CSV table of C-alpha atoms in Angstrom, one decimal:
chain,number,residue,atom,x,y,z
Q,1,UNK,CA,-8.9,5.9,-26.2
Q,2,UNK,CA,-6.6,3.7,-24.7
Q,3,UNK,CA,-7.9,0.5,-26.5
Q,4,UNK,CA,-7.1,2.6,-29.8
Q,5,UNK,CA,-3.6,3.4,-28.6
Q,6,UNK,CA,-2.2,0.4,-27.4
Q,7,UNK,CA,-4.1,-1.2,-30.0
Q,8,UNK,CA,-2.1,0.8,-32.8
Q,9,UNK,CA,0.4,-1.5,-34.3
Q,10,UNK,CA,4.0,0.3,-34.1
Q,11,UNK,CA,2.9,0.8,-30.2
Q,12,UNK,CA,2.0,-2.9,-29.4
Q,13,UNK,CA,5.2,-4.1,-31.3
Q,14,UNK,CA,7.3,-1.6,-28.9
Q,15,UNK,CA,5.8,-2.6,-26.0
Q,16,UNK,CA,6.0,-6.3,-27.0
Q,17,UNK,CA,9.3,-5.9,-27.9
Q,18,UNK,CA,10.3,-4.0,-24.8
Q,19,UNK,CA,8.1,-6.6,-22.2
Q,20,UNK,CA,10.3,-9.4,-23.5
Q,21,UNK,CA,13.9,-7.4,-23.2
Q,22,UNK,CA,12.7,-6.4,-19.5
Q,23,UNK,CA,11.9,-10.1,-18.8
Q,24,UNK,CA,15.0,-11.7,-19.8
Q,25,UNK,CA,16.7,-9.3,-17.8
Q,26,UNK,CA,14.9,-9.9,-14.9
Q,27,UNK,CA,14.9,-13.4,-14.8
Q,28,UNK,CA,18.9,-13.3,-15.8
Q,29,UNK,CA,19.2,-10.5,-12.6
Q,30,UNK,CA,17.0,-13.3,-10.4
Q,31,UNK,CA,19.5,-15.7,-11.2
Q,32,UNK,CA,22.5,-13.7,-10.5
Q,33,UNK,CA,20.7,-13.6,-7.1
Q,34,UNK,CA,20.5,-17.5,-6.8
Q,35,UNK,CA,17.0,-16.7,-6.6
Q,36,UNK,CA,16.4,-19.4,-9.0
Q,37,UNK,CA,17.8,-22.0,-5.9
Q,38,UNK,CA,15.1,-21.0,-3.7
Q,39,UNK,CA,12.0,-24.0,-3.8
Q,40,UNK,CA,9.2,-22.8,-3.1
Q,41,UNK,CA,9.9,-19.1,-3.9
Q,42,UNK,CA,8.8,-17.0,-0.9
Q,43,UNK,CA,7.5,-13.4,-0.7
Q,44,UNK,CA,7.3,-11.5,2.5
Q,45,UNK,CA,5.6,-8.2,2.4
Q,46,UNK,CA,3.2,-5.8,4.0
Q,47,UNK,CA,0.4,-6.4,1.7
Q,48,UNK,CA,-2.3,-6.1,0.3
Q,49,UNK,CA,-3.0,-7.5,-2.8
Q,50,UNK,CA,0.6,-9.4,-3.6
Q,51,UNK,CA,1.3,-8.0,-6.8
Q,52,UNK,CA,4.9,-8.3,-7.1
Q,53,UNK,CA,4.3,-12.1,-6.2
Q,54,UNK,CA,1.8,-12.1,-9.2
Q,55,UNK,CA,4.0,-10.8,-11.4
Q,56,UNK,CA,6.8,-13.5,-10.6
Q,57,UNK,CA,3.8,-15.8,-10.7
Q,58,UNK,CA,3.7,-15.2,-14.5
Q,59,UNK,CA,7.2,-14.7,-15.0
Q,60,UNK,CA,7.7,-18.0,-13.5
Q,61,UNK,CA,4.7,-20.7,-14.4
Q,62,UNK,CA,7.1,-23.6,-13.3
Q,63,UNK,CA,7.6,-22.0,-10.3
Q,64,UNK,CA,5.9,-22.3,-6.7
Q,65,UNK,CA,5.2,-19.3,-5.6
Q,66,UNK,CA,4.1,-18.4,-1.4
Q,67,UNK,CA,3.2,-15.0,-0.1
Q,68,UNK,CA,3.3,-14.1,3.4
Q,69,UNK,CA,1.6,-10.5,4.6
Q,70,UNK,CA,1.1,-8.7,7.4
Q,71,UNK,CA,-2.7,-8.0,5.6
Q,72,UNK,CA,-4.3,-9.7,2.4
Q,73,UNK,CA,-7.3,-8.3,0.4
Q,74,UNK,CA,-9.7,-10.9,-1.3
Q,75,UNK,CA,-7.7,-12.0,-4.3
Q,76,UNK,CA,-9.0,-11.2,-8.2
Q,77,UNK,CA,-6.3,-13.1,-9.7
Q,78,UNK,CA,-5.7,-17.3,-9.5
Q,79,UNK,CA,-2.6,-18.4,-10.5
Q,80,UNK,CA,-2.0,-22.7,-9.7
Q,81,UNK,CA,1.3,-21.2,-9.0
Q,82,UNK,CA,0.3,-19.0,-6.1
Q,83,UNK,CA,-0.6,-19.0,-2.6
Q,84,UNK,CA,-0.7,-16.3,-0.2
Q,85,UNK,CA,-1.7,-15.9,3.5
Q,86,UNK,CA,-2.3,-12.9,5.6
Q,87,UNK,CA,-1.5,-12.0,9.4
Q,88,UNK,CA,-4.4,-9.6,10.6
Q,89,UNK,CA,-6.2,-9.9,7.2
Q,90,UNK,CA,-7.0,-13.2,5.1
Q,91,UNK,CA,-9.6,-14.3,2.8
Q,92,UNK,CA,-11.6,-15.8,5.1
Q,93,UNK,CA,-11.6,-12.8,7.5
Q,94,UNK,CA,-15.1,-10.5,7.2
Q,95,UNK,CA,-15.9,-8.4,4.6
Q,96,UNK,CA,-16.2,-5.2,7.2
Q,97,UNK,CA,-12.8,-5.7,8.8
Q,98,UNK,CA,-11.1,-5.6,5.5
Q,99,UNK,CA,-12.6,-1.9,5.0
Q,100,UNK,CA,-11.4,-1.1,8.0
Q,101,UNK,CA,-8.1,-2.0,7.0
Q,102,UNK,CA,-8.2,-0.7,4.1
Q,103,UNK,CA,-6.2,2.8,4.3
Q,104,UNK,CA,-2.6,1.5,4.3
Q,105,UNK,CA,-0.9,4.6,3.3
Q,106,UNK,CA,-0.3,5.4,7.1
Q,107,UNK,CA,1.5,1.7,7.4
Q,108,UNK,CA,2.9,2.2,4.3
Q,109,UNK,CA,4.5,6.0,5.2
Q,110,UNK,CA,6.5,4.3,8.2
Q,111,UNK,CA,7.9,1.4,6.4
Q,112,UNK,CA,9.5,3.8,4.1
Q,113,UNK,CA,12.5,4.9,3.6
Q,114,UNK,CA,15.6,6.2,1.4
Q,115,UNK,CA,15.8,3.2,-0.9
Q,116,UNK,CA,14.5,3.6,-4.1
Q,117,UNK,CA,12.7,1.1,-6.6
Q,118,UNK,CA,13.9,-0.6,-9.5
Q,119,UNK,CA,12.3,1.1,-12.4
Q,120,UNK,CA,13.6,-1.7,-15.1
Q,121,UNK,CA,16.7,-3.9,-15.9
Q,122,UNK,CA,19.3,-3.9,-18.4
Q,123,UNK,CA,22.1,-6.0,-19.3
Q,124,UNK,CA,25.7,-4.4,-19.7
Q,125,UNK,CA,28.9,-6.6,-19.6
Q,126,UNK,CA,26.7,-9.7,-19.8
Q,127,UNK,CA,25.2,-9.0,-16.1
Q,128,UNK,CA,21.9,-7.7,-15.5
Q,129,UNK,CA,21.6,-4.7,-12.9
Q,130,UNK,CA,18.3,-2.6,-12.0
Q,131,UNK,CA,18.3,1.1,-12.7
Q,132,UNK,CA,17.2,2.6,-10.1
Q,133,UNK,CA,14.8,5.6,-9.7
Q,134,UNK,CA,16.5,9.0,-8.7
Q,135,UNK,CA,13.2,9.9,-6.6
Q,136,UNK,CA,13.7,10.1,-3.5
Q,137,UNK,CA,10.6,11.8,-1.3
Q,138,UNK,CA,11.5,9.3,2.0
Q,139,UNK,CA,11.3,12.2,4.9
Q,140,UNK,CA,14.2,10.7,6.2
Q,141,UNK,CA,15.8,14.0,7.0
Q,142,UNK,CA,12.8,15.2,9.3
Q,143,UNK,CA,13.8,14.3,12.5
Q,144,UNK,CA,10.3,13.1,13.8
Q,145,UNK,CA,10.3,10.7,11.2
Q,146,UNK,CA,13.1,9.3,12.4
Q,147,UNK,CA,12.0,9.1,15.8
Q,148,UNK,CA,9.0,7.4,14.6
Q,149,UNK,CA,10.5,5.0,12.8
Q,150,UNK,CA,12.8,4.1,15.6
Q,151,UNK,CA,10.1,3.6,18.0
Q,152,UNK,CA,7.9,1.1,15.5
Q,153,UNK,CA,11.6,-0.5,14.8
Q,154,UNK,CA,12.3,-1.5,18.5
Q,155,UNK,CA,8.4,-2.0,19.1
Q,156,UNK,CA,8.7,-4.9,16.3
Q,157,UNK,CA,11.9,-6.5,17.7
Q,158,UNK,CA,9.9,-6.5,21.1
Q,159,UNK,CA,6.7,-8.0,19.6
Q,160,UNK,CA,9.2,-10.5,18.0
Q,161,UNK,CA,9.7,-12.2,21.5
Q,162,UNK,CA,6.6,-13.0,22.2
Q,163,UNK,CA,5.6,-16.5,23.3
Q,164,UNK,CA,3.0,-16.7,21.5
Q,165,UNK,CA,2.5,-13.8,18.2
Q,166,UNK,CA,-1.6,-12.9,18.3
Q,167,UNK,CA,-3.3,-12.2,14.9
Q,168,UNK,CA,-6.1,-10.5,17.1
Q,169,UNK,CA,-3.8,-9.0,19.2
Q,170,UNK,CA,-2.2,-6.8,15.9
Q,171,UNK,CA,-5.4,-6.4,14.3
Q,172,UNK,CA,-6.8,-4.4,17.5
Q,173,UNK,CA,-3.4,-2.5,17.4
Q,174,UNK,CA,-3.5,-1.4,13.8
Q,175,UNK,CA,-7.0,-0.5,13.8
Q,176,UNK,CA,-6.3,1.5,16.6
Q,177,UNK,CA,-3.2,3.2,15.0
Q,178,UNK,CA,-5.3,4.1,11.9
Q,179,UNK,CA,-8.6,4.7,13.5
Q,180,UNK,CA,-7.4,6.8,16.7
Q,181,UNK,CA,-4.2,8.3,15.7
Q,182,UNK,CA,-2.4,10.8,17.5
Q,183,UNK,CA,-1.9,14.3,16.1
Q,184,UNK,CA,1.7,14.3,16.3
Q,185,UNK,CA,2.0,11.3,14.4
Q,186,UNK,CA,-0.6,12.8,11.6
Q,187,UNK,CA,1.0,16.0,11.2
Q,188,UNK,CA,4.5,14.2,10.1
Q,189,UNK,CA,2.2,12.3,7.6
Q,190,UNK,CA,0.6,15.5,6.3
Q,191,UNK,CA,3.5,17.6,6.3
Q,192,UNK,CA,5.5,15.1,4.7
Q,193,UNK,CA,6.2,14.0,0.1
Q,194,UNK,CA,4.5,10.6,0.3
Q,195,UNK,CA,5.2,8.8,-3.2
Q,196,UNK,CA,1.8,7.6,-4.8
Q,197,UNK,CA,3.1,7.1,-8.2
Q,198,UNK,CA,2.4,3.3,-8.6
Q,199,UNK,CA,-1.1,3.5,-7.1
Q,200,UNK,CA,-2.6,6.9,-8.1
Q,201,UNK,CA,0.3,8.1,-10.4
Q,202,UNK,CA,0.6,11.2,-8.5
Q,203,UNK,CA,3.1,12.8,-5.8
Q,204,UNK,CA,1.2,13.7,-2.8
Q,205,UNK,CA,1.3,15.8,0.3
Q,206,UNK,CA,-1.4,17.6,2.8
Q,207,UNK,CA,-4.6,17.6,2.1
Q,208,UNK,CA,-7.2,20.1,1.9
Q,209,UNK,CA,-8.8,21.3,5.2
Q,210,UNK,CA,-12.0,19.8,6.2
Q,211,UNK,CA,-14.9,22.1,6.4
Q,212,UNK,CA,-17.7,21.9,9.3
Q,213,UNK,CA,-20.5,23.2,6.7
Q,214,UNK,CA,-19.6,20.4,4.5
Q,215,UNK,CA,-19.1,17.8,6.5
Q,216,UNK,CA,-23.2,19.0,7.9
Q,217,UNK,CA,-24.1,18.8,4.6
Q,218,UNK,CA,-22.8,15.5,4.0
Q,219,UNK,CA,-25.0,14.3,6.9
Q,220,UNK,CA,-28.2,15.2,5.0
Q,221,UNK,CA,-27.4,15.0,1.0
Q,222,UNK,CA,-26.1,12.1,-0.3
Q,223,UNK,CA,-24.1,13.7,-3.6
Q,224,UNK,CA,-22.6,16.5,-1.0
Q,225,UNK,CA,-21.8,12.6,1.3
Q,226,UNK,CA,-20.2,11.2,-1.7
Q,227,UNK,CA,-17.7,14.0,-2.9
Q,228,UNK,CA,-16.8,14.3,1.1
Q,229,UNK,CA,-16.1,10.8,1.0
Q,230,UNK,CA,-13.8,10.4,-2.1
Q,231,UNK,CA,-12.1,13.7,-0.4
Q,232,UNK,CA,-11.7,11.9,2.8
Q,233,UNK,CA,-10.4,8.5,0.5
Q,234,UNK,CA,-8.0,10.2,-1.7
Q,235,UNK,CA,-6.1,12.5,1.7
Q,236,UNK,CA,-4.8,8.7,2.0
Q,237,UNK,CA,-6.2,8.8,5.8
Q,238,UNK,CA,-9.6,9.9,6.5
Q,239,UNK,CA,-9.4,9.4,10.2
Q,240,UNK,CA,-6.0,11.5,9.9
Q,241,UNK,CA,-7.6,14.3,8.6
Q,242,UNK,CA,-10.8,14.5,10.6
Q,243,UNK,CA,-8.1,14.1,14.1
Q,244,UNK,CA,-6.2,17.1,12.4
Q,245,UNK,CA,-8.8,19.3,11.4
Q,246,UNK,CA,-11.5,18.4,14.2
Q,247,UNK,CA,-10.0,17.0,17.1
Q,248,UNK,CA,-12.5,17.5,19.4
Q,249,UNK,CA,-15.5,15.7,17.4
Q,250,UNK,CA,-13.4,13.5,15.7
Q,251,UNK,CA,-14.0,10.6,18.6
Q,252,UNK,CA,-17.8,11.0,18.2
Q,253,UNK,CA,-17.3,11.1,14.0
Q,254,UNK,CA,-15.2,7.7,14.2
Q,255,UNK,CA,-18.0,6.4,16.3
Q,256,UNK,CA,-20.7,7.2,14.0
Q,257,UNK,CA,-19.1,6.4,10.9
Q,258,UNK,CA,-18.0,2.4,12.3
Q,259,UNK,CA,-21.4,2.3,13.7
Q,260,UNK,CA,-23.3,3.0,10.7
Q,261,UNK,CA,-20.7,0.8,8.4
Q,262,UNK,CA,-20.6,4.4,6.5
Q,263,UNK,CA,-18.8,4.0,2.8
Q,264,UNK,CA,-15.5,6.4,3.0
């Protein structure tokens, strides 16, 4: 269906038309920004596939492009433009850790806040500008959410004066964060808007309580393991949800599920 839409002529000339207009604005907005003075281009970000940098990549062919993140996911896409490293997570680290590392919505949910992304550019006055999106679902007025974010924010100006900054050292951390949360921390992500529009074009918040009989079944039927497991993936934190809805097994679950390599 989607092949016969976009395929349709009127709607491929639109979007044509319009894909051109966006990028003339953008690359008139990036000069406005001096952006253009900047060799090589750098991105800094939290990860984990880079794809505003790929997007500049082919806006920019002529351009060098580098990507720095705090974690990087084996890359689909080559560009000779492009080059990226990750912190606790690069290419050459092992399959199994990236997995592991794999449920950033947690990460993601405390880097947030009330700023809100550019949804395209126009140009008025002969300057481009962004039009902003009106959404605004940072819970920036609950006030453990702001204490959260205040503790990670002095805990990364401490970490910044370390002799010597340890990949390992974060890696442990995170995993330990998303792996072995506390319940305080994963009721303020449950209770919370968290804005999945760009991933999984949806608004979401909770989840649906796990249920012991299910999660029994799951150990002994595969298609009852499966539909448990793309429940567990699409809460945005599995571990989360098992700490908030069994606390008291959830230690022995996390142990069993790393042990076996199980497929959340």
């Amino acid at each position: 269906m989607a092949q016969t839409i976009l395929g349709d002529p009127w709607i491929a000339q639109t979007l044509e038309q319009r894909r051109i207009a966006q990028r003339d604005a953008l690359l008139s907005y990036l000069s406005q920004k001096e952006v253009m003075n900047c060799a090589p281009l750098t991105v800094a970000d939290i990860g984990w596939s880079g794809t505003i940098q790929d997007n500049l990549a082919r806006l920019m062919p002529d351009r060098r492009l580098i990507g720095h993140y705090f974690a990087l996911r084996p890359q689909r896409l080559r560009l000779p433009n492009n080059e990226k490293f990750g912190f606790i997570l690069g290419e050459q680290d092992q399959y199994r850790i990236g997995r592991r590392l794999r449920f950033v919505a947690p990460l993601e949910f405390i880097a947030t806040d009330a700023t809100t992304s550019a949804l395209e550019y126009v140009i008025e006055d002969g300057q481009s500008r962004p039009v902003m999106d009106e959404l605004v679902v940072a819970p920036v007025s609950l006030p453990a959410f702001s204490i959260l974010q205040k503790g990670v924010e002095v805990g990364i100006v401490d970490a910044a004066f370390l002799t010597l900054p340890s990949a390992s050292l974060a890696r442990s951390k995170v995993l330990k964060f998303l792996e072995a949360p506390p319940l305080a921390l994963v009721n303020v992500f449950f209770e919370a808007w968290r804005d999945d529009r760009f991933g999984g074009g949806v608004l979401r918040r909770g989840a649906p309580p796990l249920c012991p009989k299910r999660l029994l079944l799951a150990l002994v039927k595969k298609a009852e393991r499966r539909a448990l497991g793309i429940e567990l993936a699409e809460s945005g934190w599995p571990w989360g949800l098992l700490v908030r809805d069994m606390p008291f097994v959830a230690p022995l679950l996390r142990r069993l599920v790393l042990g076996f390599d199980a497929r959340l």
